[in-house]
């Protein structure tokens, strides 16, 4: 069955790759790493010097007296009440001298005389050892070097700020790593226009209005309308959010700052907030202008208030963003656009009026939208005459703009591979399949018996789909294995095409999904692992029916599951108690079993058609929707059911 994997990532935004060595070194000098390196060096040096002081050891007075008794003392120097004792024994690990505090001065001289030790007294000022001097000298030197670094770096960034577009800001920001990495778009160079974005008419309209507001604020304020501060583009990945923002940049004719949300939360604590501040400072200078923050969920995540230190950085960044958005005067003409495919995780504060108060949905394209997107991208490629793009649009329900762009690109690549100068319909059809289901993998070793099972499995899906009253028409059945692991698949038109799914639609789909397995059991009295993906999808549909759509009488109208992420994978989180969860599962099982029974009934009633189609598929490996209709018609007239095991390959 058809399966989509849309792993699209935006191809632009973020940092440039591939710096020269020189450039790298410069960046290193301007990064905080240099301070880290310096700090480590100083620590190492201090440690080294400190270690050499272990030549000295503090002992008690009685220990000193013992040393005297054992005749281990070479000489003694008295500095007020301190004794500096040089021992007779020398060598590695033995301190060069000992110090101790005198308990009683009177007896001392007698003792020293008795032991025959040389002794003298001196003033405290002279106790500076060579180590003390070296130590303080070294620390002074290091301090000096640090200050020199800081000053020269600050100068460097400030000079750069004056010459270039960006300005260094004072304090810590002056080091360069707190500056915003926003790229200011060169309006002349931005060639993307609204005409490059197909479909998405509502989104375009909203954005055109925003650009208009920016250009003629008076028109709006004179009526008393509040000027919006921000708008949020929300929708699944690959639907053209980033592209729309680029188009705004191209059309607006005003400065446009483009920054990715993740650029704020890169390295060091505090830099995110500083970068936000800097971005808005730059924007204020260029107003009227547009600031676009792509993938804003990277900073806009809900503050969870658990107080665990890990989120502080992001929260500070978010708070700064909120403060900046409150701070600027709307009449000044800064509009903040954001884009995200995870609106549900955004902090409520970001969405309230006065911030991203406008939501612009950018949804997956419908049939017409898909065709338009294909047309936009086909303009840039050399296409053979008579290409039918509608056919591709037809076959790709649920595909995003990025998927469609990818299909056209794959088709063009295929044409080049064959040394042709234009893309043909065959290229397009191949590319569609490639993007939908992975490329064909002819070399896979499949035994004739396995191949037969696969053929019956796929025809099972197709036949049940065909026999449904208002089921979606079958487009194509194939048993050529795919690189993504599918051994065959049946493609139906308009899956996911409805805004509203009726219980009948869903049941129909369940039946089609389990029909593959039913055909296996009916014809071979066994079952295979090939149905795993079908079962997974059937389970997901059944679960949604029971726990979200209220389509089971037992469970009733209760949302026992909530969708964690509406745009990414539709993953569910269960809110059910243990008993309810058991009930949900029971109901799911019932739904799937019912679907299976109905599918099995259809297959049994049409066993001869099943045989006829499956044998044809075994030989030809592909069947189109039209061929299938034709075969079914033929079969009707041929009559006479064939039983399992009896069939022969017909020419
Ligand atoms: P998003 O930011 O929503 O994840 P992008 O804007 O990065 O998606 O889209 C990726 C690519 O897909 C675009 O560069 C473009 O080639 C194509 N695309 C997506 N939507 C459309 C569309 N509506 N019209 C034309 N091309 C589109
Ligand atoms: Mg994007
Ligand atoms: Zn299947």
Coordinates of C-alpha atoms in Angstrom, one line a residue, residues 95-390:
X95 CA 60.8 19.2 51.4
X96 CA 63.6 21.8 51.0
X97 CA 62.6 23.4 54.2
X98 CA 60.0 23.1 57.0
X99 CA 58.2 25.9 58.8
X100 CA 56.7 25.8 62.3
X101 CA 55.4 28.2 65.0
X102 CA 57.5 28.7 68.1
X103 CA 55.8 27.7 71.3
X104 CA 58.3 29.1 73.8
X105 CA 61.2 31.3 72.8
X106 CA 63.2 30.9 76.1
X107 CA 64.1 27.3 75.9
X108 CA 64.7 27.4 72.2
X109 CA 68.2 28.9 72.1
X110 CA 69.4 26.4 74.7
X111 CA 68.0 23.5 72.7
X112 CA 69.5 24.8 69.5
X113 CA 72.9 25.2 71.1
X114 CA 72.7 21.8 72.6
X115 CA 72.0 20.3 69.2
X116 CA 74.7 22.3 67.6
X117 CA 72.6 23.8 64.9
X118 CA 73.4 27.0 63.1
X119 CA 70.6 29.6 63.7
X120 CA 69.9 33.2 62.9
X121 CA 66.9 35.7 63.0
X122 CA 65.6 38.1 60.3
X123 CA 62.7 40.5 59.6
X124 CA 59.4 39.3 58.1
X125 CA 59.8 41.4 54.9
X126 CA 62.6 39.1 53.8
X127 CA 60.6 35.9 53.8
X128 CA 59.4 36.4 50.2
X129 CA 60.6 33.4 48.4
X130 CA 61.5 33.2 44.8
X131 CA 58.2 31.3 44.3
X132 CA 56.1 34.0 45.6
X133 CA 57.7 36.5 43.3
X134 CA 57.3 34.2 40.2
X135 CA 53.7 33.5 41.2
X136 CA 52.5 37.0 41.5
X137 CA 54.5 38.0 38.5
X138 CA 52.8 35.3 36.4
X139 CA 49.3 36.2 37.6
X140 CA 49.9 39.8 36.8
X141 CA 51.2 38.9 33.3
X142 CA 48.1 36.7 32.7
X143 CA 45.7 39.4 33.8
X144 CA 47.5 41.8 31.5
X145 CA 47.1 39.4 28.6
X146 CA 43.5 38.8 29.3
X147 CA 42.7 42.5 29.4
X148 CA 44.7 43.0 26.2
X149 CA 42.6 40.2 24.5
X150 CA 39.3 41.6 25.7
X151 CA 40.2 45.1 24.6
X152 CA 41.5 44.1 21.2
X153 CA 38.6 41.8 20.5
X154 CA 36.1 44.4 21.5
X155 CA 37.8 46.9 19.2
X156 CA 37.8 44.4 16.3
X157 CA 34.1 43.7 16.6
X158 CA 33.3 47.3 17.0
X159 CA 35.2 48.3 13.9
X160 CA 33.6 45.5 11.9
X161 CA 30.2 46.7 13.1
X162 CA 30.9 50.2 11.8
X163 CA 32.0 49.0 8.4
X164 CA 29.6 46.2 7.9
X165 CA 25.9 46.0 8.3
X166 CA 25.9 44.6 11.8
X167 CA 26.8 46.6 14.8
X168 CA 28.5 45.3 17.9
X169 CA 26.8 46.0 21.1
X170 CA 28.5 46.9 24.4
X171 CA 29.2 44.7 27.3
X172 CA 29.4 41.0 26.8
X173 CA 27.7 41.3 23.4
X174 CA 30.8 42.9 22.1
X175 CA 32.6 39.6 21.8
X176 CA 30.7 38.8 18.7
X177 CA 29.0 35.6 19.7
X178 CA 26.0 37.4 21.1
X179 CA 25.2 39.1 17.9
X180 CA 22.3 38.0 16.0
X181 CA 23.0 35.7 13.0
X182 CA 20.0 37.1 11.1
X183 CA 20.7 37.5 7.5
X184 CA 19.4 40.6 6.0
X185 CA 18.0 39.9 2.6
X186 CA 19.1 41.9 -0.2
X187 CA 15.8 42.8 -1.8
X188 CA 17.4 43.1 -5.2
X189 CA 18.8 39.6 -5.0
X190 CA 15.7 37.9 -3.8
X191 CA 14.1 36.5 -6.9
X192 CA 11.3 34.5 -5.2
X193 CA 7.8 36.0 -6.0
X194 CA 4.3 35.0 -5.0
X195 CA 3.9 33.5 -8.4
X196 CA 6.5 30.9 -7.4
X197 CA 4.2 29.7 -4.7
X198 CA 1.3 27.7 -6.1
X199 CA -1.9 27.1 -4.3
X200 CA -2.0 28.5 -0.8
X201 CA -4.2 31.3 -1.9
X202 CA -5.5 32.2 1.6
X203 CA -2.0 32.3 3.0
X204 CA -0.8 34.5 0.1
X205 CA -3.8 36.8 0.6
X206 CA -2.9 37.3 4.3
X207 CA 0.7 37.9 3.6
X208 CA -0.1 40.4 0.8
X209 CA -2.2 42.3 3.2
X210 CA 0.6 42.3 5.7
X211 CA 3.0 43.7 3.2
X212 CA 0.4 46.3 2.3
X213 CA 0.0 47.3 5.9
X214 CA 3.8 47.7 6.1
X215 CA 3.8 50.0 3.1
X216 CA 0.8 52.1 3.9
X217 CA 0.2 52.0 7.6
X218 CA -1.7 55.3 7.5
X219 CA -4.4 53.7 5.4
X220 CA -5.1 51.3 8.3
X221 CA -4.6 53.5 11.3
X222 CA -6.9 56.2 9.9
X223 CA -9.8 53.8 10.2
X224 CA -8.6 52.9 13.7
X225 CA -7.4 49.4 12.8
X226 CA -4.7 48.1 15.0
X227 CA -1.6 47.1 13.0
X228 CA -0.8 43.5 13.6
X229 CA 2.7 42.8 15.1
X230 CA 3.2 39.3 14.0
X231 CA 1.8 36.4 12.0
X232 CA 2.6 32.7 12.3
X233 CA 2.7 30.4 9.4
X234 CA 1.6 27.0 10.6
X235 CA 1.4 23.7 8.6
X236 CA 3.0 20.4 7.9
X237 CA 6.7 20.2 6.7
X238 CA 7.3 20.9 3.0
X239 CA 4.1 22.9 2.4
X240 CA 5.9 26.1 1.4
X241 CA 6.1 28.1 4.6
X242 CA 9.7 29.1 4.1
X243 CA 9.1 29.6 0.5
X244 CA 6.2 32.0 1.3
X245 CA 8.4 34.0 3.6
X246 CA 11.0 34.2 0.8
X247 CA 8.3 35.4 -1.6
X248 CA 7.3 38.1 1.0
X249 CA 10.9 39.2 1.1
X250 CA 10.9 39.4 -2.7
X251 CA 7.7 41.3 -3.0
X252 CA 7.8 43.5 0.1
X253 CA 10.4 45.9 -1.2
X254 CA 11.6 46.5 2.3
X255 CA 14.4 45.1 4.4
X256 CA 13.8 41.5 5.4
X257 CA 15.6 39.7 8.3
X258 CA 15.7 36.0 8.0
X259 CA 16.7 33.9 11.0
X260 CA 16.2 30.3 12.1
X261 CA 14.9 29.7 15.6
X262 CA 17.6 27.3 16.3
X263 CA 20.2 30.0 15.7
X264 CA 19.2 31.6 19.1
X265 CA 19.8 28.6 21.2
X266 CA 23.2 27.6 20.0
X267 CA 26.1 27.9 22.4
X268 CA 26.3 29.8 25.6
X269 CA 23.9 30.7 28.3
X270 CA 22.6 34.2 27.8
X271 CA 23.6 34.5 24.2
X272 CA 20.2 33.6 22.9
X273 CA 18.5 36.5 24.7
X274 CA 21.3 38.8 23.6
X275 CA 20.9 37.7 20.0
X276 CA 17.1 38.4 20.1
X277 CA 17.9 41.9 21.5
X278 CA 20.4 42.5 18.8
X279 CA 18.1 41.3 16.1
X280 CA 15.4 43.8 17.1
X281 CA 17.9 46.6 17.5
X282 CA 19.0 46.0 13.9
X283 CA 15.4 45.8 12.8
X284 CA 14.5 49.0 14.6
X285 CA 17.2 50.8 12.6
X286 CA 15.9 49.5 9.3
X287 CA 12.1 49.9 10.0
X288 CA 9.8 49.5 8.2
X289 CA 11.0 46.0 7.8
X290 CA 10.0 42.3 8.2
X291 CA 11.7 39.9 10.7
X292 CA 11.1 36.2 9.8
X293 CA 11.9 33.6 12.4
X294 CA 11.8 30.2 10.8
X295 CA 11.1 27.0 12.9
X296 CA 10.2 29.3 15.8
X297 CA 9.3 26.3 18.0
X298 CA 13.0 26.0 18.7
X299 CA 12.7 29.0 21.0
X300 CA 8.9 29.3 21.4
X301 CA 8.4 26.0 23.3
X302 CA 6.1 26.2 26.4
X303 CA 7.8 27.2 29.5
X304 CA 7.1 24.3 31.8
X305 CA 7.9 25.8 35.1
X306 CA 9.5 22.7 36.5
X307 CA 12.4 24.8 37.6
X308 CA 15.0 22.4 36.3
X309 CA 17.9 24.4 35.2
X310 CA 18.1 22.9 31.7
X311 CA 15.5 25.1 30.2
X312 CA 16.6 28.4 31.6
X313 CA 18.4 29.4 28.5
X314 CA 15.5 28.8 26.2
X315 CA 13.1 30.5 28.6
X316 CA 15.3 33.6 28.7
X317 CA 15.4 33.7 25.0
X318 CA 11.7 33.4 24.8
X319 CA 11.1 36.0 27.5
X320 CA 13.4 38.3 25.6
X321 CA 11.4 37.7 22.4
X322 CA 8.2 38.4 24.2
X323 CA 9.6 41.6 25.7
X324 CA 10.9 42.8 22.3
X325 CA 7.6 42.1 20.6
X326 CA 5.8 44.1 23.3
X327 CA 8.4 46.7 23.2
X328 CA 8.3 48.0 19.7
X329 CA 5.8 50.5 18.5
X330 CA 3.6 49.0 15.8
X331 CA 3.5 52.3 14.0
X332 CA 7.2 52.1 13.5
X333 CA 6.6 49.3 11.0
X334 CA 8.2 46.1 12.2
X335 CA 6.3 42.9 11.4
X336 CA 7.5 39.6 12.8
X337 CA 6.7 36.5 10.8
X338 CA 7.2 33.1 12.3
X339 CA 6.9 29.6 10.8
X340 CA 6.4 26.3 12.6
X341 CA 5.0 22.8 12.0
X342 CA 4.4 22.3 15.7
X343 CA 2.1 25.1 16.8
X344 CA 0.7 23.1 19.7
X345 CA 4.0 23.2 21.6
X346 CA 4.3 27.0 21.4
X347 CA 4.0 29.0 24.5
X348 CA 0.5 30.5 24.9
X349 CA 2.1 33.9 25.6
X350 CA 3.5 33.9 22.1
X351 CA 0.1 33.5 20.5
X352 CA -1.9 36.0 22.5
X353 CA -3.0 39.3 20.8
X354 CA -0.3 41.8 20.3
X355 CA 2.3 39.1 19.4
X356 CA 1.8 36.4 16.9
X357 CA -1.9 37.3 16.9
X358 CA -2.5 36.1 13.3
X359 CA -2.3 32.5 12.3
X360 CA -1.8 31.7 8.7
X361 CA -2.5 28.0 7.9
X362 CA -0.4 26.5 5.2
X363 CA -2.0 23.1 4.6
X364 CA -1.2 20.2 2.3
X365 CA -2.3 21.0 -1.2
X366 CA -5.5 19.5 -2.6
X367 CA -5.8 18.0 -6.1
X368 CA -5.9 21.4 -7.8
X369 CA -3.2 22.8 -5.6
X370 CA -1.0 19.8 -6.5
X371 CA -1.4 20.4 -10.2
X372 CA -0.6 24.0 -9.8
X373 CA 2.5 23.3 -7.8
X374 CA 3.6 20.8 -10.5
X375 CA 3.0 23.4 -13.1
X376 CA 5.2 26.0 -11.3
X377 CA 8.0 23.5 -11.0
X378 CA 7.5 22.2 -14.6
X379 CA 8.1 25.7 -15.9
X380 CA 11.7 25.5 -14.8
X381 CA 12.2 22.2 -16.6
X382 CA 12.1 21.1 -20.3
X383 CA 9.1 19.0 -20.6
X384 CA 8.1 16.9 -23.6
X385 CA 4.9 17.9 -25.4
X386 CA 1.6 16.5 -24.2
X387 CA 2.7 15.9 -20.6
X388 CA -0.3 15.3 -18.3
X389 CA 0.5 16.8 -14.9
X390 CA -3.0 16.2 -13.7

